[in-house]
Tab-separated table of N, CA, C and O in Angstrom:
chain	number	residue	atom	x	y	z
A	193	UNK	N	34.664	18.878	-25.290
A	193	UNK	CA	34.335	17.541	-25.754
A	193	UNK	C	34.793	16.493	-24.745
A	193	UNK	O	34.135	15.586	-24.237
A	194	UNK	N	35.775	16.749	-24.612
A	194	UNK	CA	36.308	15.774	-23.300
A	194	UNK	C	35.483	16.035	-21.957
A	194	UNK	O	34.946	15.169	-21.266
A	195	UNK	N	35.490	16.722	-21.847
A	195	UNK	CA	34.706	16.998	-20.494
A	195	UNK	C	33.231	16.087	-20.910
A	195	UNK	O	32.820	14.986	-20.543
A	196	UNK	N	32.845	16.824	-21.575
A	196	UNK	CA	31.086	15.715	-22.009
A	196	UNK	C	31.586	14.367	-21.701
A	196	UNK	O	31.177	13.841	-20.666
A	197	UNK	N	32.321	13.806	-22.369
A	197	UNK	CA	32.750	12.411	-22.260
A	197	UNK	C	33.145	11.864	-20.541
A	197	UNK	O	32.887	10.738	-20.116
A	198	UNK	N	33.650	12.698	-19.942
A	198	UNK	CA	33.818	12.711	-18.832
A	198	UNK	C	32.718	12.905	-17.802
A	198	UNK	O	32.747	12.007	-16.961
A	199	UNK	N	31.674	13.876	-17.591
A	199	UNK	CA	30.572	13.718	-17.214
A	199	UNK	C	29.792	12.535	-17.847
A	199	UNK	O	29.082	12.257	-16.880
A	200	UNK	N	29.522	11.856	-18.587
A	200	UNK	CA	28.823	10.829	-18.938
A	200	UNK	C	28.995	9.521	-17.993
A	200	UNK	O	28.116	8.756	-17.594
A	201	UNK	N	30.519	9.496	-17.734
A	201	UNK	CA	30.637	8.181	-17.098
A	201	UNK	C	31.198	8.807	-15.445
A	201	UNK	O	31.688	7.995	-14.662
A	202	UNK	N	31.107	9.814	-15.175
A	202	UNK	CA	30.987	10.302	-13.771
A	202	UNK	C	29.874	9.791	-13.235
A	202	UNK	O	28.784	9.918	-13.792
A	203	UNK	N	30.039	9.133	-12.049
A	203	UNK	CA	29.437	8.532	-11.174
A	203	UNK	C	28.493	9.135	-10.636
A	203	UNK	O	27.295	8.869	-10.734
A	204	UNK	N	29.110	10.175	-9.904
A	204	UNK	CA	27.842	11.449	-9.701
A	204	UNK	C	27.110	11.622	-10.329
A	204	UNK	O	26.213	11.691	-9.489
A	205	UNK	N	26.743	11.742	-11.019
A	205	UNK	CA	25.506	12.236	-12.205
A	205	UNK	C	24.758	11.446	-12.273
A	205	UNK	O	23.564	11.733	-12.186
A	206	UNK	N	25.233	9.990	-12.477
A	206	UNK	CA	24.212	8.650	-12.047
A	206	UNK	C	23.551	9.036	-10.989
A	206	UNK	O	22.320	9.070	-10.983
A	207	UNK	N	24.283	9.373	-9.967
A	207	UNK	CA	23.145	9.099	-8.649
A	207	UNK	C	22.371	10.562	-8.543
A	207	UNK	O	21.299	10.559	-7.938
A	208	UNK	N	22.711	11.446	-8.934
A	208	UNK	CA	22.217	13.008	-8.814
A	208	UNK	C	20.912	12.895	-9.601
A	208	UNK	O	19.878	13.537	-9.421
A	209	UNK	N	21.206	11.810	-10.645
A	209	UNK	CA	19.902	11.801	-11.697
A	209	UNK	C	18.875	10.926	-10.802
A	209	UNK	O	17.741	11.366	-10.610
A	210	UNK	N	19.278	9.689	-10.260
A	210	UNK	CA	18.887	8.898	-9.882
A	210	UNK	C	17.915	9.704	-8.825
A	210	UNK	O	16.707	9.717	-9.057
A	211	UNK	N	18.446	10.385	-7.650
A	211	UNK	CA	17.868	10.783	-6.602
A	211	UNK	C	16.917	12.369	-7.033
A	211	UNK	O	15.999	12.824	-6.351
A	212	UNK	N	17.336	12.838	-8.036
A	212	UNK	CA	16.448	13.796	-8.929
A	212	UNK	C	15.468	13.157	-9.200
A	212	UNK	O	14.602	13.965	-8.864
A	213	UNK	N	14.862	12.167	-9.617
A	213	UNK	CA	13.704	11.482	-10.051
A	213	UNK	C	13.120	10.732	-8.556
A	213	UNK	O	11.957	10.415	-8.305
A	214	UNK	N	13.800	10.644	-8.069
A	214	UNK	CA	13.250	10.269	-6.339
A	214	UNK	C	12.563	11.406	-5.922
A	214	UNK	O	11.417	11.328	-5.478
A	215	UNK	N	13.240	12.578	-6.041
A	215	UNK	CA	12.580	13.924	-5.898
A	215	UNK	C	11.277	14.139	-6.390
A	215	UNK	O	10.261	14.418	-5.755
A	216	UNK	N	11.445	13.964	-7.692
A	216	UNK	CA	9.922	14.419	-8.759
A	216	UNK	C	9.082	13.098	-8.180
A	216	UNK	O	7.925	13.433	-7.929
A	217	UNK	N	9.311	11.852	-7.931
A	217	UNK	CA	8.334	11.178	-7.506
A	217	UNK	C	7.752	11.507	-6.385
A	217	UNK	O	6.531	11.346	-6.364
A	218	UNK	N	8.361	12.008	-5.245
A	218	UNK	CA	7.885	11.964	-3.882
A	218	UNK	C	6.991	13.344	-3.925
A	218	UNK	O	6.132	13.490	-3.056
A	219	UNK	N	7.208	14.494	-5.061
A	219	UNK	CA	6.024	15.704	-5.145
A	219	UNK	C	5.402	15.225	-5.973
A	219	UNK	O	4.229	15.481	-5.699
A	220	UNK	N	5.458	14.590	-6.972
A	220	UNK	CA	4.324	13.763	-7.466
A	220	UNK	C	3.520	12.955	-6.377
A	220	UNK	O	2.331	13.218	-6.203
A	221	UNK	N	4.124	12.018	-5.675
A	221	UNK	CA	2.928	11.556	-4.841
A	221	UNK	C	2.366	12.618	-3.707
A	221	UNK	O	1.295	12.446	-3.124
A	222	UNK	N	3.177	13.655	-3.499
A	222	UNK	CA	2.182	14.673	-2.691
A	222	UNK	C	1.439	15.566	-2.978
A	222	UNK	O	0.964	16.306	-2.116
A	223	UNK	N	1.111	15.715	-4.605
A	223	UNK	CA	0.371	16.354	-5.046
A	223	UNK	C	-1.026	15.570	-5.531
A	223	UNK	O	-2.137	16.032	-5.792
A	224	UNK	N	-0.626	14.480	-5.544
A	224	UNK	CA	-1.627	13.650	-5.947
A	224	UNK	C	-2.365	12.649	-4.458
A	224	UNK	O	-3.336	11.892	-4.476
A	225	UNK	N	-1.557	12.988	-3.412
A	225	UNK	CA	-2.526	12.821	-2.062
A	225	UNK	C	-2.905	13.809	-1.850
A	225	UNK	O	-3.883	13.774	-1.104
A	226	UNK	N	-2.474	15.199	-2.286
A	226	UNK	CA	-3.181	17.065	-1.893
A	226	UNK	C	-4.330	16.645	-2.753
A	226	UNK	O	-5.459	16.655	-2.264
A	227	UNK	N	-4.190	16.374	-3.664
A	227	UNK	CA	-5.798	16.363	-4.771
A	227	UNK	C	-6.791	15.534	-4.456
A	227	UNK	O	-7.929	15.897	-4.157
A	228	UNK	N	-6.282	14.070	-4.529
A	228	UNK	CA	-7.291	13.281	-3.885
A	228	UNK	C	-8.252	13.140	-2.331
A	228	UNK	O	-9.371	12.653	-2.165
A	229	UNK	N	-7.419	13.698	-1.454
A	229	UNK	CA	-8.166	14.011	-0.186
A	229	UNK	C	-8.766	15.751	-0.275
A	229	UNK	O	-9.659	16.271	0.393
A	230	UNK	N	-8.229	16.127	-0.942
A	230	UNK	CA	-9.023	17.719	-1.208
A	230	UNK	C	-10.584	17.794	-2.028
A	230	UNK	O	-11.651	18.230	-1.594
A	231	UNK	N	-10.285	17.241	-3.264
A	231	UNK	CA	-11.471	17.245	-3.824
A	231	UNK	C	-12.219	16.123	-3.821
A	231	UNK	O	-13.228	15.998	-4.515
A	232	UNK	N	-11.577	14.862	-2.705
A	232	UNK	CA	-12.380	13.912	-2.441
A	232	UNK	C	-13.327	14.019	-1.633
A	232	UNK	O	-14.540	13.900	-1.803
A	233	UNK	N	-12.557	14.314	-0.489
A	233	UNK	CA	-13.274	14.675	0.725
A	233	UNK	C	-14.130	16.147	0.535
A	233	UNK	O	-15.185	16.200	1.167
A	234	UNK	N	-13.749	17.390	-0.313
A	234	UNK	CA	-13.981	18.630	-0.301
A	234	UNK	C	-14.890	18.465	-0.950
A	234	UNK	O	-15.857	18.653	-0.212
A	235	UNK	N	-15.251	18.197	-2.004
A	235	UNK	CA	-16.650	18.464	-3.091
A	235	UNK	C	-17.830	18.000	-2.222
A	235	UNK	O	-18.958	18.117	-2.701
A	236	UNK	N	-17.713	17.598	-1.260
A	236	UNK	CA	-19.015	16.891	-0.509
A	236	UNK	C	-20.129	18.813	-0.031
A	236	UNK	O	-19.706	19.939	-0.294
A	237	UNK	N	-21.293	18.526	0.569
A	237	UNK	CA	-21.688	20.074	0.899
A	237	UNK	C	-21.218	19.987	1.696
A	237	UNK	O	-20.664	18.929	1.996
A	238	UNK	N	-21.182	21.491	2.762
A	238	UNK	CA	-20.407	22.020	3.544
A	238	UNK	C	-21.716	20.959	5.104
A	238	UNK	O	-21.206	20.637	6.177
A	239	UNK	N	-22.780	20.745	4.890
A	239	UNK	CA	-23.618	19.842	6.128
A	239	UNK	C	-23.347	18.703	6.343
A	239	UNK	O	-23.751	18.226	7.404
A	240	UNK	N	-22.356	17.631	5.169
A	240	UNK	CA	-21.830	16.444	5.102
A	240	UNK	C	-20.405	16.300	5.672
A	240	UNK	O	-19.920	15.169	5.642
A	241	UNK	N	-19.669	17.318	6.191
A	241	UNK	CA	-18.352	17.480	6.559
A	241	UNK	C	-18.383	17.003	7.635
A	241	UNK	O	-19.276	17.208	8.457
A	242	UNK	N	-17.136	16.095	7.838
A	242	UNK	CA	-17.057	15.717	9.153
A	242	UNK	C	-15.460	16.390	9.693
A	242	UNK	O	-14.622	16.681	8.839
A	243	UNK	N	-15.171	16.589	11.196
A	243	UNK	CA	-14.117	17.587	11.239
A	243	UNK	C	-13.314	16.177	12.481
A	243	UNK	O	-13.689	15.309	13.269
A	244	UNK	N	-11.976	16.799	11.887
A	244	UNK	CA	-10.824	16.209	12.737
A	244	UNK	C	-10.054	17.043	13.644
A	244	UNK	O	-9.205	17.546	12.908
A	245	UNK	N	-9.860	17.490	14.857
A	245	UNK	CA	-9.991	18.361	15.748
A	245	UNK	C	-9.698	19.274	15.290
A	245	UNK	O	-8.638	19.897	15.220
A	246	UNK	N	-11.340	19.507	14.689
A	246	UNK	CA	-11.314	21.189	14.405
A	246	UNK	C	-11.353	21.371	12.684
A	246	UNK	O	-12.023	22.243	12.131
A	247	UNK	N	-10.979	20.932	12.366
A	247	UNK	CA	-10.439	21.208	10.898
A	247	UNK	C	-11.710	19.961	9.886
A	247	UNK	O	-11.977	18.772	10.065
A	248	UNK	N	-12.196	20.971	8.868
A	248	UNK	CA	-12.621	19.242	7.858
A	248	UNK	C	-11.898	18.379	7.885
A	248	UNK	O	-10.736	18.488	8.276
A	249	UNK	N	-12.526	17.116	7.395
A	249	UNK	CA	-11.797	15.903	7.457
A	249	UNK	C	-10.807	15.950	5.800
A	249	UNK	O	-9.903	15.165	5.515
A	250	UNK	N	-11.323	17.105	4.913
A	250	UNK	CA	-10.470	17.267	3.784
A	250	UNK	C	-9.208	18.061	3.919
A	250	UNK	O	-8.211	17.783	3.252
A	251	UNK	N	-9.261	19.457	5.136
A	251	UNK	CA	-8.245	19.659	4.902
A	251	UNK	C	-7.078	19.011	5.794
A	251	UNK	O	-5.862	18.913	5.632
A	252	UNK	N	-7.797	18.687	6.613
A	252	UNK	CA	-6.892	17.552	7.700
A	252	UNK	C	-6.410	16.610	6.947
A	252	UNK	O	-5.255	17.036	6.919
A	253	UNK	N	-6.377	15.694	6.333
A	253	UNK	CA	-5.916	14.420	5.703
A	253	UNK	C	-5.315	15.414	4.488
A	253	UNK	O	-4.203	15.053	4.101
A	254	UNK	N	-5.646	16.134	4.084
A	254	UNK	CA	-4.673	17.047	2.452
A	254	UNK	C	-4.117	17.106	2.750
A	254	UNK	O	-3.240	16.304	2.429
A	255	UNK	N	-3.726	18.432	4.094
A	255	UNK	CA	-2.558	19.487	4.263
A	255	UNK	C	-1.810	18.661	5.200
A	255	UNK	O	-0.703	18.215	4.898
A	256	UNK	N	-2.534	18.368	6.671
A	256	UNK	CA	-1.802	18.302	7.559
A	256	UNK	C	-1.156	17.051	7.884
A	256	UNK	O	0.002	16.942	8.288
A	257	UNK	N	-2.145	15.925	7.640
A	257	UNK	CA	-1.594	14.597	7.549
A	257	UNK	C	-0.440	14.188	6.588
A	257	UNK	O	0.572	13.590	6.955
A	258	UNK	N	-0.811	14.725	4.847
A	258	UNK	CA	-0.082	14.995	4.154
A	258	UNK	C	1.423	15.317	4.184
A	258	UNK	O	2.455	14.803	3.754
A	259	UNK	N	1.078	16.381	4.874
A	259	UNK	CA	2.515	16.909	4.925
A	259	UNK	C	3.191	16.199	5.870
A	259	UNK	O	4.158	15.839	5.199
A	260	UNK	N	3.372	15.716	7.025
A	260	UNK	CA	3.812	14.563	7.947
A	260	UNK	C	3.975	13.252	7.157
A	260	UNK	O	5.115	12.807	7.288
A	261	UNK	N	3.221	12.540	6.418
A	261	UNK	CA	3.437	11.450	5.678
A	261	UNK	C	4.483	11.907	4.376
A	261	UNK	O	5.273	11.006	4.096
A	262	UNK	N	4.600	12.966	3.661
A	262	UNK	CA	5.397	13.054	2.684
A	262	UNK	C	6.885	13.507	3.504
A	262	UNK	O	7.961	13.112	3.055
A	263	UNK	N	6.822	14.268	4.592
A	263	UNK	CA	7.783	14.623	5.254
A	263	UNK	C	8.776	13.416	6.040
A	263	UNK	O	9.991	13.557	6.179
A	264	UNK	N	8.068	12.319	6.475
A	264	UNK	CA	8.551	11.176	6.760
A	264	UNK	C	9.168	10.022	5.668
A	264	UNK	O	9.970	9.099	5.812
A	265	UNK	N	8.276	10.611	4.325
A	265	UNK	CA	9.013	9.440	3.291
A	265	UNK	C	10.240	10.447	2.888
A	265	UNK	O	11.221	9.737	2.664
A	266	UNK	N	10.619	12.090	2.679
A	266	UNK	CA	11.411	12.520	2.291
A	266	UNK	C	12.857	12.121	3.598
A	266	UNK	O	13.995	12.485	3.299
A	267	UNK	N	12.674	11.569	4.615
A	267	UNK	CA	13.135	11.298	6.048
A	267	UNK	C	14.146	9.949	5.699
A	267	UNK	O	15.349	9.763	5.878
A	268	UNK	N	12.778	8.889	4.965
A	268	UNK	CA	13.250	7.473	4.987
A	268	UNK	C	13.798	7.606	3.463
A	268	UNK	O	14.473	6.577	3.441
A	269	UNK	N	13.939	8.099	2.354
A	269	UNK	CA	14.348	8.105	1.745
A	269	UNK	C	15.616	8.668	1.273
A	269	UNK	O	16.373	8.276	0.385
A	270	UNK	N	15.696	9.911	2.248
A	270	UNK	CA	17.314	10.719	2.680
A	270	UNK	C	18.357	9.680	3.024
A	270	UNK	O	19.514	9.552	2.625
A	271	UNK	N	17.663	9.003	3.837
A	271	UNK	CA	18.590	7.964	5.451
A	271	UNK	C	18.740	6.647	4.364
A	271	UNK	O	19.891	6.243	4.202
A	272	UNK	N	17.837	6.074	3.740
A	272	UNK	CA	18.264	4.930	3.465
A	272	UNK	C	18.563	4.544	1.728
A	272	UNK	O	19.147	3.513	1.395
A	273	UNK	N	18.039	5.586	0.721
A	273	UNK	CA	18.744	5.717	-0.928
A	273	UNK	C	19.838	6.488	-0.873
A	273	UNK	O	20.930	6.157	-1.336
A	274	UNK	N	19.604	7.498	-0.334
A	274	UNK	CA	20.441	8.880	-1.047
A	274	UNK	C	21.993	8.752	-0.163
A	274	UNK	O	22.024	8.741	1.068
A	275	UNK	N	22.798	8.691	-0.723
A	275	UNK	CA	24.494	8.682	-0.631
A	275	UNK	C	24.991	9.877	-0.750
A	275	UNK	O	24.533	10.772	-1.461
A	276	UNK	N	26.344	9.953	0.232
A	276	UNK	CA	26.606	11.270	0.314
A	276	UNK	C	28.178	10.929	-1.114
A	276	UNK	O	29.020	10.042	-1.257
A	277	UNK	N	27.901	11.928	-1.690
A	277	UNK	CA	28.910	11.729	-2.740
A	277	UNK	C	30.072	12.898	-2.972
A	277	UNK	O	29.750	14.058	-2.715
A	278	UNK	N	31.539	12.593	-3.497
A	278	UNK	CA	32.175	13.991	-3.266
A	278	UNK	C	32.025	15.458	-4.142
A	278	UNK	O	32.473	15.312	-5.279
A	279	UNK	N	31.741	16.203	-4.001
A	279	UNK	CA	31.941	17.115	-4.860
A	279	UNK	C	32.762	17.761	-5.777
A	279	UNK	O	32.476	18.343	-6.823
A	280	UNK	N	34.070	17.525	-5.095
A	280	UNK	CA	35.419	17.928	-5.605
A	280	UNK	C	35.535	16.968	-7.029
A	280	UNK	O	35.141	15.819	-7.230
A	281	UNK	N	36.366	18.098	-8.076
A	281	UNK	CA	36.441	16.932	-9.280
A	281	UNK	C	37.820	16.477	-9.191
A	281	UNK	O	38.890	16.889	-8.743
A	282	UNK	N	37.262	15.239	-9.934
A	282	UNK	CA	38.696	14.251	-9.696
A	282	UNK	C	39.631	14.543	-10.969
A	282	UNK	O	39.017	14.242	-11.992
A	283	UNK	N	40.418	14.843	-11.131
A	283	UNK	CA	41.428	15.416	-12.208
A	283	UNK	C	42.099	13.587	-12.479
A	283	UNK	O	42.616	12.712	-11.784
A	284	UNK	N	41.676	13.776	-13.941
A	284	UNK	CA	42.169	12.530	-14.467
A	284	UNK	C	43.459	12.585	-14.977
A	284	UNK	O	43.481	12.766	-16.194
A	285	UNK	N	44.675	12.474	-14.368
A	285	UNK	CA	45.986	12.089	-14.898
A	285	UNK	C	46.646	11.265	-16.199
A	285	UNK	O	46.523	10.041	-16.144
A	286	UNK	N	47.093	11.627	-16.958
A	286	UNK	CA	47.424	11.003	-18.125
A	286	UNK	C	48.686	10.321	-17.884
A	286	UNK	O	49.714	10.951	-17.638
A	287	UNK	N	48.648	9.306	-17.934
A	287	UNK	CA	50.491	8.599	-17.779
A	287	UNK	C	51.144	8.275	-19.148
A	287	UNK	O	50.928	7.398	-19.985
A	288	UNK	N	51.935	9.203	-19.074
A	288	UNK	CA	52.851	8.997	-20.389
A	288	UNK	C	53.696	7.654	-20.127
A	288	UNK	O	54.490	7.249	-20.977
């Protein structure tokens, strides 16, 4: 019971939650630029394709661009939200 009470107002957990949902957003937005340039660009016929060296212009902008643009926000978002925090627990002292 104490412990619950103690994780609640641990600091860590704020930001672990905080940067956990930074997480689910940033594969949320890369699943939802994988979809939109896949079956945007992809549903077209295969005589309407235009290619980016070499590759359709769907899977080029899905996969490869994709992954460089989500790889750069996981970059700027490491470096400039996410805090390095301690791991060790802090033993709360009782003063009689």
């Amino acid at each position: 019971m104490v412990n619950q009470k103690r994780n609640k107002r641990d600091s860590r957990f704020i930001v672990a939650h905080r940067e956990a949902w930074i997480g689910v957003g940033i594969a949320a937005f890369n699943f939802i630029w994988w979809y939109g340039f896949a079956y945007g660009f992809g549903s077209q016929p295969i005589s309407h394709y235009h290619y980016i060296l070499g590759f359709p212009a769907w899977f080029f902008y899905s996969c490869i661009l994709g992954f460089i643009v989500v790889t750069g926000l996981v970059i700027v978002f490491v470096k400039c939200t996410f805090k390095e925090i301690p791991l060790e627990i802090e033993e709360e002292r009782d003063e009689e």
